[in-house]
mmCIF file of C-alpha atoms in Angstrom:
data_model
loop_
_atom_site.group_PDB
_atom_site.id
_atom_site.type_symbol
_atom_site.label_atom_id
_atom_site.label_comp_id
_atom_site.label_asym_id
_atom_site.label_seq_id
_atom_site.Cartn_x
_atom_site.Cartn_y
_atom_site.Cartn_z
ATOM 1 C CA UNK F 1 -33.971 3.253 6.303
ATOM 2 C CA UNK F 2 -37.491 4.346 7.064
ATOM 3 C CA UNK F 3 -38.277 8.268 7.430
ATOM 4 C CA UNK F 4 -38.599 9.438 10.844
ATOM 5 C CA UNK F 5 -41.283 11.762 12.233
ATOM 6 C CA UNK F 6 -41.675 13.292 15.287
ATOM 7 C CA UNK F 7 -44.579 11.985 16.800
ATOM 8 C CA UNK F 8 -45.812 15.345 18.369
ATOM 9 C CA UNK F 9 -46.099 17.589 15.687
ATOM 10 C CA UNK F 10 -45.300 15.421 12.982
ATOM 11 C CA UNK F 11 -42.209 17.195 11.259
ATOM 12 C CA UNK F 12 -39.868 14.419 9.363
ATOM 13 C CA UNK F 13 -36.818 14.547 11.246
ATOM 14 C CA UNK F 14 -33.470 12.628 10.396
ATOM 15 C CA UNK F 15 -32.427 9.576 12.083
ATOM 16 C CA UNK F 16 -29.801 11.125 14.188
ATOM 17 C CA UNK F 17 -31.884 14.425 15.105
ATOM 18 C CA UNK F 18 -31.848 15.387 18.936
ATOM 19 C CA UNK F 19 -34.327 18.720 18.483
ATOM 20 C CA UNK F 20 -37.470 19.130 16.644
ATOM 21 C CA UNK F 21 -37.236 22.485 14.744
ATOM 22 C CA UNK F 22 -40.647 22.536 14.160
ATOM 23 C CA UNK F 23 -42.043 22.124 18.265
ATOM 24 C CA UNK F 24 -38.545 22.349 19.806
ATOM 25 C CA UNK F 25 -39.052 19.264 21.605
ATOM 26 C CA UNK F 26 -36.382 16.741 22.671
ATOM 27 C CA UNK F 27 -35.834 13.791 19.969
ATOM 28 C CA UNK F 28 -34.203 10.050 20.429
ATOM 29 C CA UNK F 29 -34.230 6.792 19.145
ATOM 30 C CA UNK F 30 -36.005 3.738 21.009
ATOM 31 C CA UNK F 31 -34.735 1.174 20.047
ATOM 32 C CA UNK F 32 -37.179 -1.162 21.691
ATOM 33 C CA UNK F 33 -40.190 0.404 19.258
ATOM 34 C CA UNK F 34 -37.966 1.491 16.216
ATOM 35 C CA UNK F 35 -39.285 4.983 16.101
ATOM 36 C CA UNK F 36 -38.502 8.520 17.377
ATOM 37 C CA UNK F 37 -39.649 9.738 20.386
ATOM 38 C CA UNK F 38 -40.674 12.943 21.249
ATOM 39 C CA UNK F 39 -39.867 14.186 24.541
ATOM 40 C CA UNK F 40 -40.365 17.349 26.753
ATOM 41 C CA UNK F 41 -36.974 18.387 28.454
ATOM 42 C CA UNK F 42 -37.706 19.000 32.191
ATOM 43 C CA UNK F 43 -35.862 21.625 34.374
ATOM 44 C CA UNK F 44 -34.235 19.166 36.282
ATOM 45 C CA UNK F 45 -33.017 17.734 32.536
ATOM 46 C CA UNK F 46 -35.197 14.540 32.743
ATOM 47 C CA UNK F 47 -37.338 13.539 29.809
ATOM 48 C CA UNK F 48 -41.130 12.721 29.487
ATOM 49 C CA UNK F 49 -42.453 11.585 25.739
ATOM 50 C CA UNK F 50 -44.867 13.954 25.509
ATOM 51 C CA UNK F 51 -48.129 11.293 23.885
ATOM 52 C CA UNK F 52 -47.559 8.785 26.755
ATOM 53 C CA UNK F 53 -45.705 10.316 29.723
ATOM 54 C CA UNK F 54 -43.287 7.686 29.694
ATOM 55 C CA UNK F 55 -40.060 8.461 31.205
ATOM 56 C CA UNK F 56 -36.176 8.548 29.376
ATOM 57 C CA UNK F 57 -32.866 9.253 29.473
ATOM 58 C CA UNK F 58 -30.464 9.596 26.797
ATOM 59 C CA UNK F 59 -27.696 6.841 26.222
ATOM 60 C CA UNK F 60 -24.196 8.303 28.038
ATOM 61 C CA UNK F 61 -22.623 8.619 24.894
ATOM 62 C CA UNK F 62 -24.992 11.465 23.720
ATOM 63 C CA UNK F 63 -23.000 13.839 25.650
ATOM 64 C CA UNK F 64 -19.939 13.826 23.058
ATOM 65 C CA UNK F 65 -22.748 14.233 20.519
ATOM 66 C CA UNK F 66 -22.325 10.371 18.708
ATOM 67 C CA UNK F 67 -25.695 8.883 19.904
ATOM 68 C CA UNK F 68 -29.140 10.181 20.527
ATOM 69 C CA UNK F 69 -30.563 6.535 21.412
ATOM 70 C CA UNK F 70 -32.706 6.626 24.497
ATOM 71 C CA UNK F 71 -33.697 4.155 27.648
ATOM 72 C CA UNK F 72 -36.863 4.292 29.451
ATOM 73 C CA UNK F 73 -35.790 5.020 33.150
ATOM 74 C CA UNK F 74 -37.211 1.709 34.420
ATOM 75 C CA UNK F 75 -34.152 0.429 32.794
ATOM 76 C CA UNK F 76 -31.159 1.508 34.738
ATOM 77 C CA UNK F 77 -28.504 0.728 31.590
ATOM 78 C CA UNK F 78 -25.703 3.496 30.992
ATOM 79 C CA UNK F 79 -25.805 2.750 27.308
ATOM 80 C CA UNK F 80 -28.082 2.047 24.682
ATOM 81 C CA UNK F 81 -28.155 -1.163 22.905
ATOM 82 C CA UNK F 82 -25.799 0.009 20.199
ATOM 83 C CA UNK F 83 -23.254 2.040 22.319
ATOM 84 C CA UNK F 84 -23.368 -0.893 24.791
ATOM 85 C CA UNK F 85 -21.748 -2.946 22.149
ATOM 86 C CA UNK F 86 -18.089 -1.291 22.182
ATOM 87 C CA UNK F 87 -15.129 -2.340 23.836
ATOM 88 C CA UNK F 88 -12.598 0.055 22.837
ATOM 89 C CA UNK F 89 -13.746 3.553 21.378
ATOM 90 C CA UNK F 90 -10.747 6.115 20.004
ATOM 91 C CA UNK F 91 -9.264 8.568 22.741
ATOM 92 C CA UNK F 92 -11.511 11.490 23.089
ATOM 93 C CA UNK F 93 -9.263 13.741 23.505
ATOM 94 C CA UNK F 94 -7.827 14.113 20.507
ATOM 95 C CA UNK F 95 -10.412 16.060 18.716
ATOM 96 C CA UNK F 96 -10.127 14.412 15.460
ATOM 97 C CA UNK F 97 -10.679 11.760 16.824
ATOM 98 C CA UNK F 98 -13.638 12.206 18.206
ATOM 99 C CA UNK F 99 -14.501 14.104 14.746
ATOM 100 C CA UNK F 100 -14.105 10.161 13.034
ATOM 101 C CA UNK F 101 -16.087 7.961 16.270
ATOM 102 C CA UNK F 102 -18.884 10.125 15.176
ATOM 103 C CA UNK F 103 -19.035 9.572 11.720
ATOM 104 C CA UNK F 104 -18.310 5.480 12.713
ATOM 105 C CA UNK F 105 -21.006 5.074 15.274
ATOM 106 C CA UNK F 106 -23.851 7.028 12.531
ATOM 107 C CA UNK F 107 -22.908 4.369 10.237
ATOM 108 C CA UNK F 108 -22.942 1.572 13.423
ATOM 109 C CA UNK F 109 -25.904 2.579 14.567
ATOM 110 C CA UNK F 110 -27.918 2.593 11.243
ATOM 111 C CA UNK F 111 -25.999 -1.191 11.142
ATOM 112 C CA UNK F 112 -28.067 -1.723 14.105
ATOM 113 C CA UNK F 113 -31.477 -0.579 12.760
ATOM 114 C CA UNK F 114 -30.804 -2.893 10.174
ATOM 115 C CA UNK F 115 -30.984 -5.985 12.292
ATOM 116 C CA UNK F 116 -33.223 -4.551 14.560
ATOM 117 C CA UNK F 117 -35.812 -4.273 11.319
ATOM 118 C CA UNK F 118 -35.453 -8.085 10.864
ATOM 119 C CA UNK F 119 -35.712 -8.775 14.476
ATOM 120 C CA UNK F 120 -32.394 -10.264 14.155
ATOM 121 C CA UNK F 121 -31.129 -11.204 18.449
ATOM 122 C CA UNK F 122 -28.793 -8.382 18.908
ATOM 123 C CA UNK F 123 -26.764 -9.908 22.243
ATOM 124 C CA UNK F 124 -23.528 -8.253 23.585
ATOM 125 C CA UNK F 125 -20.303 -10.111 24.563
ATOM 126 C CA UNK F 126 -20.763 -8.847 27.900
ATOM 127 C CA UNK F 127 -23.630 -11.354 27.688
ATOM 128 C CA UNK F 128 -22.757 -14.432 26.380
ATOM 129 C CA UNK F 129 -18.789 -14.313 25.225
ATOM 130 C CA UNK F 130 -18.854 -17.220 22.675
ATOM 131 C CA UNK F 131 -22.028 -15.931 20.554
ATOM 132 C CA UNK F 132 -21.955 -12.599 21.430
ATOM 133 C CA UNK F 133 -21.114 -9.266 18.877
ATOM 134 C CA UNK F 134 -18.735 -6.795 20.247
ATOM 135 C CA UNK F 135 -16.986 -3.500 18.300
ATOM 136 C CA UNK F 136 -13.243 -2.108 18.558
ATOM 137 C CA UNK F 137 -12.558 1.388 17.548
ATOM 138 C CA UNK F 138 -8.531 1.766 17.232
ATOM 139 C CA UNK F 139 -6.084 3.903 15.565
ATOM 140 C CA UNK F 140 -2.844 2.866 14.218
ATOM 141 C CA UNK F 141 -1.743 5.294 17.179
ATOM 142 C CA UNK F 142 -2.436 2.506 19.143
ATOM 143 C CA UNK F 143 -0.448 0.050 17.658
ATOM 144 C CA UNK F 144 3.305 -1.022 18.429
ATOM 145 C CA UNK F 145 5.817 -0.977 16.409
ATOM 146 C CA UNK F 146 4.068 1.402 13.744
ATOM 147 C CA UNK F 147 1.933 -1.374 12.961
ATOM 148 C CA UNK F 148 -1.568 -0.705 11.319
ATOM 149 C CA UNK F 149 -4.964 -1.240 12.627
ATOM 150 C CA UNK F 150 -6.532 -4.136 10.303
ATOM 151 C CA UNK F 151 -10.341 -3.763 9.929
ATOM 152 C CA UNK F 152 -11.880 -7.360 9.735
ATOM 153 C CA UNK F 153 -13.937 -9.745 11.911
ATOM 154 C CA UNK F 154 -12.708 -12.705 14.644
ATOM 155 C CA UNK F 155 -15.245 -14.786 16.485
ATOM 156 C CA UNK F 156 -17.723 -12.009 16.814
ATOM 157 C CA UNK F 157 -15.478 -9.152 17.690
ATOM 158 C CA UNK F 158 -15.778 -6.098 14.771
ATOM 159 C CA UNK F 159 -12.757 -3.838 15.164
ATOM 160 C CA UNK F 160 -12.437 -0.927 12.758
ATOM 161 C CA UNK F 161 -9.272 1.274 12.061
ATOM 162 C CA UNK F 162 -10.576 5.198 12.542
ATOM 163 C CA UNK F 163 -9.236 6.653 9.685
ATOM 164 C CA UNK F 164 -12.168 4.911 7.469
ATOM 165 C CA UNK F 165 -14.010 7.557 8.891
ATOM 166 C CA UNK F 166 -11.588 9.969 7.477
ATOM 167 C CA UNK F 167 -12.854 11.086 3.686
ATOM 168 C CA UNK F 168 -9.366 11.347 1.816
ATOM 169 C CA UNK F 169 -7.910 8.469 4.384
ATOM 170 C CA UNK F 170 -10.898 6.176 2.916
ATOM 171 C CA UNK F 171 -10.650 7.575 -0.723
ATOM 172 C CA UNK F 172 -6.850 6.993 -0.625
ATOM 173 C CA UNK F 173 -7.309 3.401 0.369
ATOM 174 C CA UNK F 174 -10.195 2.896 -2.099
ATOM 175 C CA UNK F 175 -8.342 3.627 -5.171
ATOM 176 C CA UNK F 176 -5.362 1.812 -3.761
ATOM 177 C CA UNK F 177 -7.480 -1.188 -3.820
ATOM 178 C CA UNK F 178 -9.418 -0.741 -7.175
ATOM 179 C CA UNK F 179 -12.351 -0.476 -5.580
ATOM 180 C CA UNK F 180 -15.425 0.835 -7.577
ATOM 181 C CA UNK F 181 -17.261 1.553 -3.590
ATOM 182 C CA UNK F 182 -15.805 2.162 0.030
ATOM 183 C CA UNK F 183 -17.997 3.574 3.107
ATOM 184 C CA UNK F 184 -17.796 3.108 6.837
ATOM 185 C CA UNK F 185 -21.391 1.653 7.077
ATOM 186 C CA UNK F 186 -20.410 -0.426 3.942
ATOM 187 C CA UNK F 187 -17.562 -2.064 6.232
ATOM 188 C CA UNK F 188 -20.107 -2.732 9.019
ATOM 189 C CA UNK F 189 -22.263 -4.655 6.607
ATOM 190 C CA UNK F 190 -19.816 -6.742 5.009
ATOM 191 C CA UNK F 191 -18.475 -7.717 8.398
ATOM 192 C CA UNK F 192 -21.817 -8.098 9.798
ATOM 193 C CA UNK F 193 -22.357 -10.564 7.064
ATOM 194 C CA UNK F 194 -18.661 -12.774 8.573
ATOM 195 C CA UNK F 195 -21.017 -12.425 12.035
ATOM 196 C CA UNK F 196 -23.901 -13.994 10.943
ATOM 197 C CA UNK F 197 -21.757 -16.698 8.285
ATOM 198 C CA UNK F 198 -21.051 -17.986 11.940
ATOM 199 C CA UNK F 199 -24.750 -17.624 13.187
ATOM 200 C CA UNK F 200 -26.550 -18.524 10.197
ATOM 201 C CA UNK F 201 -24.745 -20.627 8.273
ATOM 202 C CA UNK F 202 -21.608 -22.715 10.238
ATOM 203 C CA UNK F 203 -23.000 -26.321 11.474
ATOM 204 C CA UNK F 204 -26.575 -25.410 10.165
ATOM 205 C CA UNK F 205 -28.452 -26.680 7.229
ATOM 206 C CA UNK F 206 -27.474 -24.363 5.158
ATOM 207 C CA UNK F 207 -24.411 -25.023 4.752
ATOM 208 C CA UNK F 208 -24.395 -27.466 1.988
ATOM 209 C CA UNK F 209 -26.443 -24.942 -0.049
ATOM 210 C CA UNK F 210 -23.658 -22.223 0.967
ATOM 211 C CA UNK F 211 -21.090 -24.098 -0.819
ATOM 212 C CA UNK F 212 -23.125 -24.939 -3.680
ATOM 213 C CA UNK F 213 -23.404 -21.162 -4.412
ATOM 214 C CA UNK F 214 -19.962 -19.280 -2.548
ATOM 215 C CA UNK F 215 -17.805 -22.472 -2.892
ATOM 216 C CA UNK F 216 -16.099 -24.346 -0.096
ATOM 217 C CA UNK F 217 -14.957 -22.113 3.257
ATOM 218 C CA UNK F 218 -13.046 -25.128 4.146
ATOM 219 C CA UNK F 219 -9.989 -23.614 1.655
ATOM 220 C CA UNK F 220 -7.247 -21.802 3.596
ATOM 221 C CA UNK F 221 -7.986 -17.987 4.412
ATOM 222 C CA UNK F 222 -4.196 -17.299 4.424
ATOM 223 C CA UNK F 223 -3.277 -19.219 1.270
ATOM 224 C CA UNK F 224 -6.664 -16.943 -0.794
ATOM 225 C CA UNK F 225 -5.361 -13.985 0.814
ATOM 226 C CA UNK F 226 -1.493 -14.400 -0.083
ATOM 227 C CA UNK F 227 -2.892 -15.029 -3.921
ATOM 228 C CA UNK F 228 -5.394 -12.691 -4.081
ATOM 229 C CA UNK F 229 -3.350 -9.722 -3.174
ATOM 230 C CA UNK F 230 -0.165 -11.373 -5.418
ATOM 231 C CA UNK F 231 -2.719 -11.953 -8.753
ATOM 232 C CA UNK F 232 -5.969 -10.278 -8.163
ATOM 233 C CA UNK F 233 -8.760 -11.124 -9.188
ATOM 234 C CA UNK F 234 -9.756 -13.661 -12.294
ATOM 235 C CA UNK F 235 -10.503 -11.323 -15.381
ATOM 236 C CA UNK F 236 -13.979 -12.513 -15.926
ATOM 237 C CA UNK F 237 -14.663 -11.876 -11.864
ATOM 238 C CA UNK F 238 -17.942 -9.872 -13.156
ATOM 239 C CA UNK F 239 -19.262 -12.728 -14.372
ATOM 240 C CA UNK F 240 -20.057 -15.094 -11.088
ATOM 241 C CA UNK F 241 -19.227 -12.302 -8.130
ATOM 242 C CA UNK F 242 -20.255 -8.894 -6.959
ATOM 243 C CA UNK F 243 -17.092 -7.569 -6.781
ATOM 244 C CA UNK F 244 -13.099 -8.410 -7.107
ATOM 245 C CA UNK F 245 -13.046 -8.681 -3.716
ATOM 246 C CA UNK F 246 -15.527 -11.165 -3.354
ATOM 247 C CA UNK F 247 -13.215 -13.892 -5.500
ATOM 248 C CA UNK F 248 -10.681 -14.137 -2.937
ATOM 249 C CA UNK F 249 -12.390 -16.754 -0.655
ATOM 250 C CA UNK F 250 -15.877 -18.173 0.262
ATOM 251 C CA UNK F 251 -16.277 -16.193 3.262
ATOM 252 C CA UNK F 252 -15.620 -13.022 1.441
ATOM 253 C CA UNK F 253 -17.922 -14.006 -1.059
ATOM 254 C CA UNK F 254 -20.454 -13.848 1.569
ATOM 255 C CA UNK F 255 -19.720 -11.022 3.371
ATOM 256 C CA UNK F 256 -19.670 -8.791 0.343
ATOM 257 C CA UNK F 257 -22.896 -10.453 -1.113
ATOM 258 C CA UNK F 258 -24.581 -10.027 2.151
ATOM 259 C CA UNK F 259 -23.292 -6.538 2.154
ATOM 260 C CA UNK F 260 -25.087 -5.855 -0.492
ATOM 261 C CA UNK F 261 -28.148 -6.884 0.235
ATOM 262 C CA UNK F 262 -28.245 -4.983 3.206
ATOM 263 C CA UNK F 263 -27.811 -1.955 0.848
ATOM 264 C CA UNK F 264 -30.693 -3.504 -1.365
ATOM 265 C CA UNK F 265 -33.125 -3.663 1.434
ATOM 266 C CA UNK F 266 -32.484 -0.554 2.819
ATOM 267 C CA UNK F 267 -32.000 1.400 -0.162
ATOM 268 C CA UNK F 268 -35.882 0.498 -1.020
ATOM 269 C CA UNK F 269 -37.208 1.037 2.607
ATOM 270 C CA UNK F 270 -36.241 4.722 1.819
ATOM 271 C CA UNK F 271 -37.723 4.570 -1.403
ATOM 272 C CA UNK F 272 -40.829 3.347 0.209
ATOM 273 C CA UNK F 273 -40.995 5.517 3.166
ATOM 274 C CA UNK F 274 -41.078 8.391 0.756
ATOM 275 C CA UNK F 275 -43.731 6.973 -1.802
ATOM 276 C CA UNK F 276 -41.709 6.561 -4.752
ATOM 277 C CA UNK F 277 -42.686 5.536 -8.263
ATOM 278 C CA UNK F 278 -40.328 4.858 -11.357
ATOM 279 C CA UNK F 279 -42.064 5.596 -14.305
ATOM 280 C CA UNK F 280 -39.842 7.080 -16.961
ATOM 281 C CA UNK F 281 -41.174 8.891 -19.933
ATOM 282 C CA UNK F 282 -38.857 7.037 -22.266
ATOM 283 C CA UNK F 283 -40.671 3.632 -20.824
ATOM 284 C CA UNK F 284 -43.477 4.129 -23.102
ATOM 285 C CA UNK F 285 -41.768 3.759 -26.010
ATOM 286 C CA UNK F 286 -38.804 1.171 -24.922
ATOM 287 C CA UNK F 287 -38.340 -1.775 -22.940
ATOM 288 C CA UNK F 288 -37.380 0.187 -19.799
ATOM 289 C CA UNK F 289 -38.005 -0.852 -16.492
ATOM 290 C CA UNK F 290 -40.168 0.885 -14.371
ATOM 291 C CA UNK F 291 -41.858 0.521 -10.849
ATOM 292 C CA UNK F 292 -44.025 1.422 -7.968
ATOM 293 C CA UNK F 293 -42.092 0.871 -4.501
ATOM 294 C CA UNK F 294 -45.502 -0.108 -2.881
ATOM 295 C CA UNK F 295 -43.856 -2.749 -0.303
ATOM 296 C CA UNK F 296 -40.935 -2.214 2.564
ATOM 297 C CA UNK F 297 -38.302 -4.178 1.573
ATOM 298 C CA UNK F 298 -36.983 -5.324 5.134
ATOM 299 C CA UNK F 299 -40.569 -7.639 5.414
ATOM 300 C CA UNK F 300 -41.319 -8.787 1.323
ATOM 301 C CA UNK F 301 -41.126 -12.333 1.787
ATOM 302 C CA UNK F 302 -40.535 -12.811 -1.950
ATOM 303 C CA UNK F 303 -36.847 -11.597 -3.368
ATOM 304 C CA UNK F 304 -38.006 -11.680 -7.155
ATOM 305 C CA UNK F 305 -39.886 -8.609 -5.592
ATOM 306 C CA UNK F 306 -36.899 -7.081 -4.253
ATOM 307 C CA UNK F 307 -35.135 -7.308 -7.570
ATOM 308 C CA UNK F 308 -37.654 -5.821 -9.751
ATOM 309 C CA UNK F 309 -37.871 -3.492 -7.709
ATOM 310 C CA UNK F 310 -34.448 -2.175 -6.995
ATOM 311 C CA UNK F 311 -32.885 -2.146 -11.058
ATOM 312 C CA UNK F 312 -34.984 0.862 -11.942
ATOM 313 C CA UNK F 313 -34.193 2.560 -9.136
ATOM 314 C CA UNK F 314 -30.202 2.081 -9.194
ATOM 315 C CA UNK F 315 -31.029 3.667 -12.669
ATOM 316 C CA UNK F 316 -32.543 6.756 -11.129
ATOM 317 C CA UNK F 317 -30.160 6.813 -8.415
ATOM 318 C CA UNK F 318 -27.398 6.963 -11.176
ATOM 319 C CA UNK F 319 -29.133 9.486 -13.320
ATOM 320 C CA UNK F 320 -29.870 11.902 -10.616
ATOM 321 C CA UNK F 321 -25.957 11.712 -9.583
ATOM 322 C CA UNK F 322 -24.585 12.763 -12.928
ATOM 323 C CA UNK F 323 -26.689 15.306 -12.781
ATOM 324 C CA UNK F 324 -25.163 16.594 -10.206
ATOM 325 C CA UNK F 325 -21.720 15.602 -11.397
ATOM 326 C CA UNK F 326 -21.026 13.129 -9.256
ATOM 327 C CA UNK F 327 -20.208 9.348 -9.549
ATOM 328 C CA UNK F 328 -22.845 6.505 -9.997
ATOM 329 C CA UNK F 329 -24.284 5.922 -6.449
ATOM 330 C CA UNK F 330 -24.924 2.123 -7.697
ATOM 331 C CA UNK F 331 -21.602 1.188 -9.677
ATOM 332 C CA UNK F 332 -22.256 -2.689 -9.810
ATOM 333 C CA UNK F 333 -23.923 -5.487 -11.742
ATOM 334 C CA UNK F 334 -25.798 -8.282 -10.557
ATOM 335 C CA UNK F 335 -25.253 -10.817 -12.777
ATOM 336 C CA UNK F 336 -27.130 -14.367 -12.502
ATOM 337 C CA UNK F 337 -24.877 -16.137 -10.066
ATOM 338 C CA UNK F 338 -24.768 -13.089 -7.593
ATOM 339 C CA UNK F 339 -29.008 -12.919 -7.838
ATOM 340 C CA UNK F 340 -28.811 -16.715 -6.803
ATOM 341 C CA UNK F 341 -25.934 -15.725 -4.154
ATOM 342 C CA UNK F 342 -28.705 -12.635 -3.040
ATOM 343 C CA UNK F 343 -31.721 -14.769 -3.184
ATOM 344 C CA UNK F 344 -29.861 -17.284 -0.712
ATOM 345 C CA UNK F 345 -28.943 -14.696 1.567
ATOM 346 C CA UNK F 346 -32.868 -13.520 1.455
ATOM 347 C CA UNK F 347 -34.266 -17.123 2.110
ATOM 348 C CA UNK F 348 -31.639 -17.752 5.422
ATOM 349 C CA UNK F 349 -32.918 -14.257 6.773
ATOM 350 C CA UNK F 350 -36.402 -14.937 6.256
ATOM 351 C CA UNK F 351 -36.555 -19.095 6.933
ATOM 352 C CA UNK F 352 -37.602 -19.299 3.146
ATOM 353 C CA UNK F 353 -37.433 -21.462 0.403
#
């Protein structure tokens, strides 16, 4: 994700800020530009962006503190583009719950950016029911029968089970699945990724080349799933996917793939925004990758660029963390078949190749 200013006085500000410390104006997001907006906060508690005049008001949801996406007022919408997108949010009052929507609709909302950086149609159920994207927030509170929320995708419709939100909840589940990486916005990507399988790649002409790489989605779901969770993964998994996970079916393959190159391409657009250079002392005398992160990553055209690009800096990322004592931010391998998988995913995004 890029790093936000406020256009005023020019302070970097976080992409969830709603006050400038610096000028004490009003902040939000517009979605329609991709920036912050600075605004004055009338008397009446309207709100003008103070370099055009242009009137706003904050998406409905920024009163529980969750959103701080704004609307210009010639648009009489209730909710931004991203909050506009829910059908079933947790019950507010239960304050932990309300604790874990805010920590799901951060991670939504940067999900958002994300296809908002690649121009990507972002159109509501609401709108059009078939083709449309719509998000379910449930706890297992909800269900019958002590039944269990299942996080997943179905024709469009993202539901997530609260308690990822929840840091020991998610931690729990992680090592209960030998997972090596588990976050909330890393759940919105993957099943982003089952969204657009359907948009991108279903009936289209890429679907021959889909199979070629992830291997035929015509397979049974249920039957994968049934032997996945009764034998795992193969042993030499490492070897053709980006994670254990990923072996269980072509559509998983995918989704975690895709995942990851959402974490890729953002990853460096931070990187970027800040100027960074890789450039490490033991490089003069070693083979050792290094690198200038000159180009945003959401608009290179060329994913040999993206590649280069990122390995030096998942070795930075991972030095700086155990420094601090803390686990590799970047605990994978991309091994040759996963580049090809990423490089496909890169070429169907961008109409390349």
């Amino acid at each position: 994700m890029q790093v936000f200013k406020c256009d005023h006085c020019s302070q970097p500000v976080y992409f969830d800020n709603t006050n400038c410390l610096k000028c004490q104006n009003k902040l939000g997001f517009d979605a329609a530009q991709i920036k912050m907006v600075s605004m004055h906060l009338h008397q009446d508690g309207s709100l003008t962006e103070s370099n055009t005049g242009k009137d706003y008001h904050y998406c409905s949801n920024q009163q529980y503190g969750v959103c701080n996406w704004v609307i210009p007022n010639d648009n009489p919408a209730k909710f931004c583009m991203a909050c506009s997108l829910n059908r079933i949010i947790p019950d507010l009052s239960k304050p932990e719950y309300l604790a874990r929507w805010k920590v799901i609709e951060l991670a939504k909302h940067r999900l958002i950016y994300a296809l908002l950086r690649w121009d990507f149609p972002i159109i509501s159920k609401n709108v059009d029911y078939e083709r449309g994207l719509a998000f379910n927030f449930k706890s297992d509170s909800d269900m019958p029968d002590g039944q269990r929320v299942m996080t997943g995708h179905a024709n469009g419709l993202i539901t997530m089970n609260i308690a990822e939100a929840d840091d020991v909840e998610r931690e729990m589940a992680r090592n209960s699945m030998d997972e090596v990486y588990r976050t909330v916005l890393g759940h919105f990507r993957h099943e982003i990724g089952h969204y657009y399988w359907e948009r991108l790649i279903d009936g289209t002409d890429n679907l021959p080349k889909f199979r070629a790489l992830y291997g035929d989605e015509r397979y049974s779901y249920q039957e994968a799933l049934n032997h996945y969770y009764k034998h795992g993964a193969p042993a030499d998994w490492n070897q053709n996917y980006i994670s254990a996970y990923a072996t269980m079916h072509p559509w998983e393959s995918w989704a975690e793939t895709w995942a990851h190159y959402m974490h890729m391409v953002d990853t460096l657009e931070t990187a970027y925004s800040y100027g960074l250079s890789i450039d490490p002392q033991i490089a003069r005398n070693l083979d050792v990758k290094t690198a200038v992160i000159d180009q945003n990553a959401y608009f290179c055209k060329d994913f040999e660029t993206i590649y280069q690009l990122w390995l030096p800096l998942t070795f930075t990322m991972n030095s700086l963390n155990r420094s601090m004592g803390a686990k590799d931010l970047y605990p994978f391998v991309i091994n040759t078949a996963v580049k090809e998988k990423l490089k496909f995913i890169h070429q169907v995004i961008h109409g390349v190749g």
